[in-house]
């Protein structure tokens, strides 16, 4: 049996349909964003590495791709995630930094006794708000293990970037923000003279030749 709606009933149904469409549009607009991390290493060029070969391994050791919320002030804010594995781009940056310090990146083999392992352990977007001023803050942490003919050194480096946003509701360029933050952590590593000296010196299995 066909049901006939009164004018008031048709108006209520139309209002409910409009509200549902508005909610779908809102959720679609807040579905989240993806950022591509393309870091670079900026260091002073030197010949400290004496052209010795170093094999490089870079891993994304985070628990997942999520970096944070696009807008933590909004209950509908979508998640910010990395678009792809940042490890290949990080490896290119690390190898570039090693070359600038006089090392020669090489493929892993028994003949290459110096190994550098870099793990991205944290990449987070942590904005903060003071009054009406919103600041975009990103943090990156890397764990580094250097192996020179069986002897190892472990290090931890951090990069941080803080931008003041011009107005409420304005989002930063996430690609640029996260790439710059990872770049700082990698550049700190490539500028660490204790690490550089450990990698360039000759270490035998029985004794250390300086």
PDB file of N, CA, C and O in Angstrom, residues 33 70 125 136 163 165 170-175 177:
ATOM      1  N   UNK A  33      45.161  13.452   5.454  1.00  0.00           N
ATOM      2  CA  UNK A  33      46.119  13.825   4.419  1.00  0.00           C
ATOM      3  C   UNK A  33      47.328  12.908   4.484  1.00  0.00           C
ATOM      4  O   UNK A  33      47.623  12.323   5.533  1.00  0.00           O
ATOM      5  N   UNK A  70      45.598  16.081  11.516  1.00  0.00           N
ATOM      6  CA  UNK A  70      45.771  17.287  10.702  1.00  0.00           C
ATOM      7  C   UNK A  70      45.438  18.548  11.506  1.00  0.00           C
ATOM      8  O   UNK A  70      46.130  19.555  11.415  1.00  0.00           O
ATOM      9  N   UNK A 125      53.666  14.794  14.237  1.00  0.00           N
ATOM     10  CA  UNK A 125      53.168  16.154  14.078  1.00  0.00           C
ATOM     11  C   UNK A 125      52.465  16.518  15.374  1.00  0.00           C
ATOM     12  O   UNK A 125      51.462  15.906  15.745  1.00  0.00           O
ATOM     13  N   UNK A 136      52.695  24.963  14.266  1.00  0.00           N
ATOM     14  CA  UNK A 136      52.874  23.616  13.726  1.00  0.00           C
ATOM     15  C   UNK A 136      54.234  23.108  14.193  1.00  0.00           C
ATOM     16  O   UNK A 136      55.263  23.735  13.936  1.00  0.00           O
ATOM     17  N   UNK A 163      56.715  25.952  13.193  1.00  0.00           N
ATOM     18  CA  UNK A 163      56.254  27.065  12.356  1.00  0.00           C
ATOM     19  C   UNK A 163      55.057  27.722  13.019  1.00  0.00           C
ATOM     20  O   UNK A 163      54.139  27.040  13.490  1.00  0.00           O
ATOM     21  N   UNK A 165      51.705  29.491  12.420  1.00  0.00           N
ATOM     22  CA  UNK A 165      50.744  29.583  11.315  1.00  0.00           C
ATOM     23  C   UNK A 165      50.074  30.955  11.321  1.00  0.00           C
ATOM     24  O   UNK A 165      49.818  31.536  12.380  1.00  0.00           O
ATOM     25  N   UNK A 170      44.467  27.311   9.402  1.00  0.00           N
ATOM     26  CA  UNK A 170      45.427  27.184   8.306  1.00  0.00           C
ATOM     27  C   UNK A 170      46.355  26.008   8.593  1.00  0.00           C
ATOM     28  O   UNK A 170      46.924  25.901   9.677  1.00  0.00           O
ATOM     29  N   UNK A 171      46.497  25.122   7.641  1.00  0.00           N
ATOM     30  CA  UNK A 171      47.369  23.965   7.802  1.00  0.00           C
ATOM     31  C   UNK A 171      48.711  24.216   7.135  1.00  0.00           C
ATOM     32  O   UNK A 171      48.789  24.895   6.107  1.00  0.00           O
ATOM     33  N   UNK A 172      49.791  23.684   7.695  1.00  0.00           N
ATOM     34  CA  UNK A 172      51.113  23.856   7.073  1.00  0.00           C
ATOM     35  C   UNK A 172      51.256  22.974   5.839  1.00  0.00           C
ATOM     36  O   UNK A 172      50.429  22.102   5.589  1.00  0.00           O
ATOM     37  N   UNK A 173      52.311  23.200   5.084  1.00  0.00           N
ATOM     38  CA  UNK A 173      52.653  22.295   3.985  1.00  0.00           C
ATOM     39  C   UNK A 173      53.311  21.070   4.615  1.00  0.00           C
ATOM     40  O   UNK A 173      54.480  21.089   4.967  1.00  0.00           O
ATOM     41  N   UNK A 174      52.528  20.019   4.772  1.00  0.00           N
ATOM     42  CA  UNK A 174      53.000  18.860   5.524  1.00  0.00           C
ATOM     43  C   UNK A 174      54.213  18.197   4.874  1.00  0.00           C
ATOM     44  O   UNK A 174      55.118  17.740   5.574  1.00  0.00           O
ATOM     45  N   UNK A 175      54.250  18.123   3.544  1.00  0.00           N
ATOM     46  CA  UNK A 175      55.414  17.537   2.856  1.00  0.00           C
ATOM     47  C   UNK A 175      56.697  18.263   3.269  1.00  0.00           C
ATOM     48  O   UNK A 175      57.697  17.643   3.645  1.00  0.00           O
ATOM     49  N   UNK A 177      57.164  20.393   5.834  1.00  0.00           N
ATOM     50  CA  UNK A 177      57.401  20.385   7.279  1.00  0.00           C
ATOM     51  C   UNK A 177      58.076  19.099   7.726  1.00  0.00           C
ATOM     52  O   UNK A 177      59.097  19.119   8.436  1.00  0.00           O
TER      53      UNK A 177
END
